[in-house]
Short mmCIF file of C-alpha atoms and ligand atoms in Angstrom, two decimals:
data_model
loop_
_atom_site.label_atom_id
_atom_site.label_comp_id
_atom_site.label_asym_id
_atom_site.label_seq_id
_atom_site.Cartn_x
_atom_site.Cartn_y
_atom_site.Cartn_z
CA MET A 1 0.00 0.00 0.00
CA LYS A 2 2.83 2.39 0.95
CA LYS A 3 4.52 1.80 -2.38
CA ILE A 4 1.31 2.56 -4.27
CA ALA A 5 0.84 5.80 -2.31
CA LEU A 6 4.29 6.96 -3.27
CA LEU A 7 3.73 6.18 -6.90
CA ILE A 8 0.55 8.23 -7.03
CA SER A 9 2.05 11.21 -5.22
CA SER A 10 0.85 13.52 -7.94
CA ILE A 11 -0.80 11.89 -10.94
CA PHE A 12 -0.50 8.66 -12.76
CA ILE A 13 -0.05 8.81 -16.44
CA PHE A 14 0.37 5.33 -17.80
CA SER A 15 1.95 6.26 -21.08
CA LEU A 16 1.16 3.07 -22.90
CA LEU A 17 1.13 3.75 -26.57
CA SER A 18 -1.46 1.91 -28.58
CA CYS A 19 -3.58 2.31 -31.71
CA GLY A 20 -0.76 4.32 -33.35
CA GLN A 21 -1.16 7.12 -30.81
CA VAL A 22 1.92 9.20 -30.00
CA LYS A 23 2.32 10.93 -26.67
CA SER A 24 3.26 14.62 -26.61
CA SER A 25 3.92 16.54 -23.43
CA GLU A 26 4.78 20.14 -22.61
CA SER A 27 5.43 21.82 -19.26
CA PHE A 28 5.48 25.54 -18.61
CA THR A 29 4.74 28.08 -15.89
CA ALA A 30 1.69 30.30 -16.20
CA MET A 31 -0.68 31.89 -13.65
CA ASN A 32 2.10 31.34 -11.10
CA THR A 33 1.55 27.59 -11.51
CA PHE A 34 3.68 24.82 -13.01
CA MET A 35 1.49 23.32 -15.74
CA THR A 36 1.84 20.14 -17.79
CA VAL A 37 -0.16 19.23 -20.90
CA SER A 38 0.00 15.57 -22.00
CA LEU A 39 -1.93 14.36 -25.01
CA TYR A 40 -2.11 11.55 -27.54
CA SER A 41 -2.34 12.23 -31.27
CA SER A 42 -1.52 10.76 -34.65
CA SER A 43 1.96 12.32 -34.88
CA ALA A 44 4.56 14.02 -32.70
CA LYS A 45 4.39 17.11 -34.94
CA LYS A 46 0.64 17.47 -34.51
CA GLY A 47 0.87 16.79 -30.76
CA GLN A 48 3.53 19.46 -30.31
CA SER A 49 1.49 21.96 -32.29
CA VAL A 50 -1.58 21.36 -30.07
CA CYS A 51 0.55 21.69 -26.90
CA ASN A 52 1.86 25.01 -28.22
CA GLN A 53 -1.65 26.26 -29.03
CA ILE A 54 -2.74 25.47 -25.47
CA GLN A 55 0.26 27.21 -23.95
CA SER A 56 -0.40 30.33 -26.07
CA ARG A 57 -4.08 30.38 -25.14
CA ILE A 58 -3.25 30.17 -21.44
CA GLN A 59 -0.77 33.01 -21.82
CA GLU A 60 -3.49 35.02 -23.57
CA LEU A 61 -5.89 34.34 -20.67
CA GLU A 62 -3.27 35.37 -18.12
CA ASN A 63 -2.78 38.62 -20.05
CA ILE A 64 -6.51 39.32 -19.62
CA LEU A 65 -7.09 38.03 -16.08
CA SER A 66 -3.93 38.77 -14.10
CA THR A 67 -4.32 41.10 -11.13
CA THR A 68 -0.60 41.90 -11.18
CA LEU A 69 0.28 42.46 -14.87
CA SER A 70 -0.23 46.19 -15.43
CA THR A 71 -1.31 45.55 -19.05
CA SER A 72 -4.13 43.12 -18.18
CA ASP A 73 -7.83 43.91 -18.52
CA VAL A 74 -8.48 43.02 -14.88
CA TYR A 75 -5.66 45.34 -13.79
CA TYR A 76 -7.22 48.13 -15.86
CA MET A 77 -10.63 47.45 -14.32
CA ASN A 78 -9.25 47.40 -10.77
CA HIS A 79 -7.29 50.63 -11.21
CA ASN A 80 -9.86 52.65 -13.17
CA ASN A 81 -13.12 51.45 -11.60
CA GLN A 82 -14.39 50.85 -15.06
CA ILE A 83 -14.82 47.96 -17.48
CA PRO A 84 -12.14 48.20 -20.21
CA ASN A 85 -13.12 50.11 -23.35
CA SER A 86 -13.07 46.93 -25.39
CA LEU A 87 -14.74 44.35 -23.15
CA LYS A 88 -13.19 40.96 -23.95
CA PRO A 89 -15.66 38.07 -24.23
CA GLU A 90 -13.58 36.03 -21.74
CA LEU A 91 -13.92 38.75 -19.10
CA LEU A 92 -17.65 39.11 -19.71
CA GLU A 93 -18.08 35.34 -19.49
CA LEU A 94 -16.23 35.16 -16.16
CA LEU A 95 -18.12 38.16 -14.75
CA GLU A 96 -21.45 36.54 -15.67
CA PHE A 97 -20.37 33.14 -14.37
CA SER A 98 -19.07 34.70 -11.13
CA SER A 99 -22.31 36.58 -10.64
CA ASP A 100 -24.24 33.34 -11.00
CA MET A 101 -21.94 31.45 -8.59
CA TYR A 102 -21.99 34.34 -6.08
CA LYS A 103 -25.78 34.07 -5.95
CA LYS A 104 -25.89 30.25 -5.92
CA THR A 105 -23.36 30.00 -3.07
CA SER A 106 -24.89 32.91 -1.09
CA GLY A 107 -21.64 34.84 -1.47
CA ALA A 108 -19.24 32.07 -0.37
CA PHE A 109 -17.66 32.40 -3.83
CA ASN A 110 -16.81 36.08 -4.14
CA PRO A 111 -14.28 37.39 -6.70
CA ALA A 112 -14.38 40.88 -5.12
CA LEU A 113 -12.21 40.09 -2.08
CA TYR A 114 -8.99 41.39 -3.63
CA PRO A 115 -8.58 44.51 -1.41
CA ILE A 116 -8.82 42.27 1.65
CA ILE A 117 -6.58 39.50 0.30
CA ARG A 118 -3.97 42.12 -0.58
CA GLU A 119 -4.17 43.70 2.88
CA TRP A 120 -3.36 40.30 4.42
CA GLY A 121 -0.29 40.22 2.13
CA PHE A 122 -1.16 37.29 -0.11
CA THR A 123 -0.31 39.13 -3.33
CA THR A 124 3.00 40.57 -2.12
CA GLU A 125 4.04 37.90 0.42
CA LYS A 126 4.45 40.75 2.95
CA TYR A 127 2.07 39.01 5.32
CA ASN A 128 0.19 40.97 7.94
CA VAL A 129 -2.84 40.48 10.21
CA PRO A 130 -4.95 43.62 9.64
CA SER A 131 -6.81 45.33 12.48
CA ASP A 132 -10.55 44.65 12.94
CA LYS A 133 -11.19 48.26 11.91
CA LYS A 134 -9.25 47.86 8.66
CA ILE A 135 -11.10 44.64 7.81
CA GLU A 136 -14.49 46.29 8.48
CA GLU A 137 -13.47 49.19 6.26
CA LEU A 138 -12.38 46.96 3.36
CA LEU A 139 -15.41 44.67 3.61
CA LEU A 140 -17.48 47.64 2.38
CA TYR A 141 -15.88 47.24 -1.06
CA THR A 142 -16.60 43.53 -1.46
CA ASP A 143 -20.31 43.45 -2.31
CA PHE A 144 -20.08 41.73 -5.71
CA SER A 145 -23.87 41.99 -6.16
CA ALA A 146 -23.26 45.70 -6.82
CA ILE A 147 -22.06 44.68 -10.29
CA ASN A 148 -25.05 44.18 -12.52
CA THR A 149 -23.81 41.86 -15.25
CA SER A 150 -27.02 42.16 -17.30
CA THR A 151 -26.24 45.83 -18.04
CA LEU A 152 -22.46 45.50 -18.35
CA HIS A 153 -20.78 46.84 -21.47
CA ALA A 154 -17.45 48.39 -22.41
CA SER A 155 -16.66 51.39 -20.18
CA SER A 156 -19.39 50.55 -17.60
CA PRO A 157 -18.35 51.83 -14.19
CA ILE A 158 -17.74 49.40 -11.36
CA PRO A 159 -18.20 50.54 -7.74
CA ALA A 160 -15.40 52.76 -6.40
CA GLY A 161 -12.88 50.79 -4.37
CA MET A 162 -13.99 47.41 -5.73
CA GLU A 163 -11.21 45.18 -7.12
CA LEU A 164 -11.72 41.78 -8.69
CA ASP A 165 -9.57 38.65 -8.64
CA PHE A 166 -10.37 35.53 -10.65
CA GLY A 167 -7.69 33.45 -8.87
CA ALA A 168 -10.33 30.96 -7.70
CA ILE A 169 -11.59 30.14 -11.21
CA GLY A 170 -8.79 31.17 -13.60
CA LYS A 171 -7.12 27.76 -13.82
CA GLY A 172 -10.43 25.93 -14.19
CA TYR A 173 -11.42 28.28 -16.98
CA ALA A 174 -8.00 27.78 -18.61
CA ALA A 175 -8.61 24.01 -18.57
CA ASP A 176 -12.03 24.49 -20.23
CA GLN A 177 -10.38 26.61 -22.93
CA ALA A 178 -7.64 24.02 -23.42
CA LEU A 179 -10.33 21.35 -23.90
CA LEU A 180 -11.85 23.39 -26.72
CA ILE A 181 -8.45 23.42 -28.47
CA LEU A 182 -8.04 19.67 -27.97
CA GLU A 183 -11.50 18.97 -29.38
CA LYS A 184 -11.00 21.32 -32.33
CA ASN A 185 -7.85 19.34 -33.19
CA GLY A 186 -9.57 15.98 -32.92
CA ILE A 187 -7.66 14.89 -29.79
CA THR A 188 -9.62 12.35 -27.74
CA SER A 189 -7.12 11.43 -25.01
CA ALA A 190 -5.34 13.99 -22.86
CA LEU A 191 -4.46 14.93 -19.31
CA LEU A 192 -3.87 18.49 -18.14
CA ASP A 193 -2.18 19.16 -14.80
CA PHE A 194 -2.58 22.81 -13.77
CA GLY A 195 -1.42 22.64 -10.16
CA GLY A 196 -4.41 21.63 -8.00
CA ASN A 197 -6.51 21.46 -11.17
CA ILE A 198 -6.51 18.25 -13.19
CA GLN A 199 -8.51 17.90 -16.40
CA THR A 200 -8.86 14.58 -18.17
CA LEU A 201 -10.14 14.14 -21.70
CA GLY A 202 -11.50 10.74 -22.71
CA ARG A 203 -9.62 7.68 -21.51
CA LYS A 204 -6.01 6.61 -21.86
CA PRO A 205 -5.14 5.32 -25.33
CA ASP A 206 -5.30 1.69 -24.09
CA GLY A 207 -8.96 2.26 -23.15
CA SER A 208 -8.47 2.30 -19.40
CA LEU A 209 -9.50 5.14 -17.08
CA TRP A 210 -7.11 7.90 -16.00
CA ARG A 211 -5.89 7.49 -12.44
CA VAL A 212 -5.57 10.75 -10.51
CA GLY A 213 -4.14 11.12 -7.01
CA ILE A 214 -5.65 13.52 -4.44
CA LYS A 215 -2.93 15.11 -2.37
CA ASN A 216 -2.51 13.99 1.21
CA PRO A 217 -2.20 17.20 3.31
CA TRP A 218 -0.50 15.29 6.17
CA THR A 219 2.15 13.33 4.27
CA GLY A 220 2.49 15.11 0.93
CA GLY A 221 1.78 11.78 -0.82
CA ALA A 222 -1.65 10.70 -2.06
CA ALA A 223 -4.68 10.47 0.24
CA CYS A 224 -6.73 8.61 -2.34
CA ALA A 225 -6.82 7.80 -6.03
CA LEU A 226 -9.66 8.38 -8.45
CA SER A 227 -10.25 6.52 -11.72
CA LEU A 228 -12.13 8.59 -14.25
CA GLU A 229 -12.61 9.89 -17.78
CA SER A 230 -13.44 13.31 -19.23
CA LYS A 231 -13.66 15.06 -15.87
CA ALA A 232 -12.09 18.02 -14.10
CA VAL A 233 -10.74 17.23 -10.63
CA VAL A 234 -10.08 20.44 -8.71
CA THR A 235 -8.75 20.70 -5.16
CA SER A 236 -8.67 23.70 -2.83
CA GLY A 237 -6.87 23.49 0.48
CA GLY A 238 -5.14 25.53 3.09
CA TYR A 239 -1.95 23.50 3.35
CA GLU A 240 0.09 25.08 0.55
CA ARG A 241 -0.48 28.84 0.54
CA PHE A 242 -0.51 30.17 4.11
CA PHE A 243 1.49 32.08 6.70
CA GLU A 244 1.84 31.80 10.47
CA ASP A 245 2.15 34.53 13.11
CA GLU A 246 4.54 34.48 16.09
CA SER A 247 2.00 32.49 18.13
CA GLY A 248 1.77 29.80 15.45
CA ASN A 249 -1.72 30.78 14.21
CA ARG A 250 -2.11 29.75 10.59
CA TYR A 251 -3.72 32.06 8.01
CA ILE A 252 -4.59 30.51 4.66
CA HIS A 253 -5.32 32.07 1.24
CA ILE A 254 -9.00 31.08 1.08
CA PHE A 255 -11.14 33.77 2.70
CA ASP A 256 -14.55 33.78 4.32
CA PRO A 257 -16.25 36.72 2.56
CA SER A 258 -18.60 37.25 5.53
CA THR A 259 -15.73 38.01 7.93
CA GLY A 260 -12.87 39.13 5.66
CA ARG A 261 -10.64 36.58 7.41
CA PRO A 262 -8.92 33.38 6.23
CA CYS A 263 -11.10 30.28 6.60
CA ASP A 264 -10.41 28.28 9.75
CA GLY A 265 -13.00 25.52 9.81
CA GLU A 266 -13.04 21.73 9.95
CA LEU A 267 -11.77 21.14 6.41
CA GLU A 268 -8.27 20.44 5.22
CA SER A 269 -9.24 20.22 1.53
CA VAL A 270 -12.17 20.07 -0.87
CA THR A 271 -11.99 18.28 -4.22
CA ILE A 272 -14.71 18.72 -6.83
CA ILE A 273 -15.27 16.33 -9.74
CA SER A 274 -17.25 17.77 -12.64
CA SER A 275 -17.10 17.90 -16.43
CA ASN A 276 -16.84 21.72 -16.24
CA GLY A 277 -13.48 23.07 -15.06
CA LYS A 278 -14.52 26.55 -13.97
CA TYR A 279 -17.58 25.22 -12.13
CA ALA A 280 -15.36 22.69 -10.31
CA ASP A 281 -12.86 25.46 -9.48
CA ALA A 282 -15.50 27.88 -8.16
CA LEU A 283 -17.07 25.12 -6.06
CA SER A 284 -13.79 23.84 -4.60
CA THR A 285 -13.27 27.32 -3.16
CA ALA A 286 -16.92 27.94 -2.21
CA LEU A 287 -17.46 24.58 -0.44
CA PHE A 288 -14.21 25.12 1.46
CA VAL A 289 -15.62 28.45 2.68
CA MET A 290 -18.98 26.87 3.61
CA ASP A 291 -17.18 24.23 5.73
CA LYS A 292 -18.12 20.59 6.23
CA ASP A 293 -21.81 20.49 7.16
CA SER A 294 -22.97 23.35 4.92
CA ALA A 295 -20.89 22.02 2.00
CA ILE A 296 -22.63 18.63 2.25
CA GLU A 297 -26.00 20.34 2.56
CA TRP A 298 -25.26 22.50 -0.49
CA TRP A 299 -24.37 19.41 -2.55
CA LYS A 300 -27.64 17.71 -1.51
CA ASN A 301 -29.51 20.68 -2.99
CA ASN A 302 -27.24 20.89 -6.08
CA PRO A 303 -26.11 17.33 -6.84
CA ASP A 304 -24.71 17.98 -10.33
CA PHE A 305 -21.10 17.18 -9.30
CA ASP A 306 -19.16 14.88 -6.95
CA PHE A 307 -16.94 15.86 -4.05
CA ILE A 308 -14.25 14.62 -1.69
CA LEU A 309 -13.75 16.35 1.68
CA LEU A 310 -10.69 15.74 3.87
CA THR A 311 -11.24 17.03 7.40
CA LYS A 312 -8.66 18.19 9.92
CA ASN A 313 -9.54 15.18 12.11
CA LYS A 314 -8.57 12.86 9.25
CA GLU A 315 -12.01 11.92 8.01
CA LEU A 316 -12.60 11.12 4.34
CA ILE A 317 -16.08 12.10 3.15
CA TYR A 318 -17.22 11.66 -0.43
CA SER A 319 -20.38 11.71 -2.52
CA SER A 320 -21.92 8.41 -3.56
CA GLY A 321 -21.43 9.05 -7.32
CA ILE A 322 -17.71 8.19 -7.06
CA LYS A 323 -17.97 5.24 -4.68
CA ASP A 324 -16.88 2.74 -7.35
CA PHE A 325 -14.04 4.94 -8.59
CA ILE A 326 -12.26 6.04 -5.41
CA GLU A 327 -9.51 4.15 -3.60
CA PRO A 328 -8.38 5.40 -0.16
CA LEU A 329 -4.58 5.24 0.21
CA PHE A 330 -4.30 6.49 3.79
CA GLN A 331 -5.31 5.21 7.21
CA PHE A 332 -8.26 7.59 7.73
CA GLU A 333 -9.90 7.89 11.17
CA LYS A 334 -13.29 7.55 9.47
CA ILE A 335 -14.69 7.18 5.94
CA SER A 336 -18.21 8.42 5.13
CA VAL A 337 -20.12 8.14 1.87
CA ILE A 338 -22.85 10.76 1.44
CA GLN A 339 -25.98 9.76 -0.45
CA ASN A 340 -28.16 12.35 -2.04
P1 FAD B 1 -8.51 28.27 -5.16
O1 FAD B 1 -9.25 27.80 -3.95
O2 FAD B 1 -9.07 27.85 -6.46
O3 FAD B 1 -8.55 29.85 -5.15
C1 FAD B 1 -8.14 30.59 -4.03
C2 FAD B 1 -7.77 31.95 -4.50
O4 FAD B 1 -8.97 32.66 -4.85
C3 FAD B 1 -7.08 32.76 -3.42
O5 FAD B 1 -5.68 32.68 -3.56
C4 FAD B 1 -7.64 34.14 -3.67
O6 FAD B 1 -6.91 34.75 -4.71
C5 FAD B 1 -9.05 33.90 -4.17
N1 FAD B 1 -10.06 33.71 -3.11
C6 FAD B 1 -9.89 33.53 -1.77
N2 FAD B 1 -11.07 33.37 -1.15
C7 FAD B 1 -12.02 33.43 -2.12
C8 FAD B 1 -13.44 33.33 -2.10
N3 FAD B 1 -14.13 33.12 -0.96
N4 FAD B 1 -14.11 33.46 -3.27
C9 FAD B 1 -13.44 33.67 -4.44
N5 FAD B 1 -12.09 33.79 -4.51
C10 FAD B 1 -11.39 33.66 -3.36
N6 FAD B 1 -0.15 34.08 -8.02
C11 FAD B 1 0.94 34.80 -7.70
O7 FAD B 1 1.48 34.62 -6.60
N7 FAD B 1 1.46 35.72 -8.58
C12 FAD B 1 0.88 35.95 -9.77
O8 FAD B 1 1.36 36.78 -10.55
C13 FAD B 1 -0.29 35.22 -10.14
N8 FAD B 1 -0.92 35.43 -11.32
C14 FAD B 1 -2.08 34.74 -11.59
C15 FAD B 1 -2.76 35.01 -12.79
C16 FAD B 1 -3.93 34.35 -13.08
C17 FAD B 1 -4.67 34.67 -14.35
C18 FAD B 1 -4.46 33.37 -12.18
C19 FAD B 1 -5.74 32.62 -12.47
C20 FAD B 1 -3.78 33.07 -11.02
C21 FAD B 1 -2.59 33.76 -10.70
N9 FAD B 1 -1.89 33.53 -9.51
C22 FAD B 1 -0.78 34.27 -9.20
C23 FAD B 1 -2.34 32.46 -8.57
C24 FAD B 1 -3.49 32.96 -7.69
O9 FAD B 1 -3.09 34.09 -7.00
C25 FAD B 1 -3.95 31.96 -6.70
O10 FAD B 1 -2.94 31.67 -5.79
C26 FAD B 1 -4.34 30.69 -7.29
O11 FAD B 1 -5.14 30.91 -8.43
C27 FAD B 1 -5.08 29.94 -6.22
O12 FAD B 1 -5.57 28.81 -6.78
P2 FAD B 1 -5.81 27.52 -5.92
O13 FAD B 1 -6.23 26.48 -6.87
O14 FAD B 1 -4.66 27.28 -5.02
O15 FAD B 1 -7.00 27.93 -4.92
MG1 MG B 2 -11.08 27.27 -6.93
#
């Protein structure tokens, strides 16, 4: 068992070549994340070309969505309190999607937390615990419902002081866009690894399912493995991006929009399994914010995806839809399967 866990520490790609399929793979850094695209196609030349198209598209998305690149559309919006003069369809799509998810999750998913996240130092790595007064003051700028997406157009104003950050859905959206490129090029078997975001297309060339490991927050290995096809598997957790104060209190990068403070609940990580990357990404963040009981309740009312929750007391909880496809690889204190 130990040996298996080590082998699955990130992702399994059994690169068996069959049916004349050639494997192409490309790794690069974008969105501050080490990304790897692996795909199977009829020739190495074609495979390389598709990898390059995906890398270019992701770069293009970063140039629109980055909060730090001074030439990006989001940067313009955040610094001018106005939608850019030529509103890009990608930005409109994410604003509309975010508005929908903000409503559906009762504000747990909120892309307008940037002033608060910055104050805590997560963008600059100059970490700081703001005063209660400062947090109260900044919370006034985070009401995303103040943006009316049905009347948005180029040059529309956005509320003064509001700043947006699509960090919680950018990689999921990038995976959706990469899938479009794969499909357009007739690729039927691929695996994209965008940090905590995995996207599988089809099955492996030998017809078997992809095997994806879910990170173990306590050992760094794999907590469980999932066998699947054509699904996004997106994990949000507090164990990678965080800081600690002198007293050892841990502050993570996922924020509770109702308090303006880093989440500090029962969960160690949330993994969402869905065919839509940006939906999975938004939900991995939102369910983490909701915390264990409310996350399960939310799924019962919206069962169009599957989930895996790892709790701080080493419980594994997952939705019944993946019961035949999940393999625990860790000695959990408790395992619970949630039926709808
Ligand atoms: P997720 O859970 O998917 O997202 C958490 C992130 O979403 C947080 O880091 C925060 O930014 C935001 N967030 C926190 N709470 C909420 C909430 N309740 N609702 C909605 N959003 C919330 N990182 C850098 O350090 N430097 C960069 O230059 C940089 N550029 C980036 C450019 C793009 C286009 C994107 C998409 C990401 C970039 N990042 C950069 C990474 C980014 O800052 C986040 O760290 C990363 O996207 C977090 O993803 P995750 O999967 O770990 O967590
Ligand atoms: Mg997310």
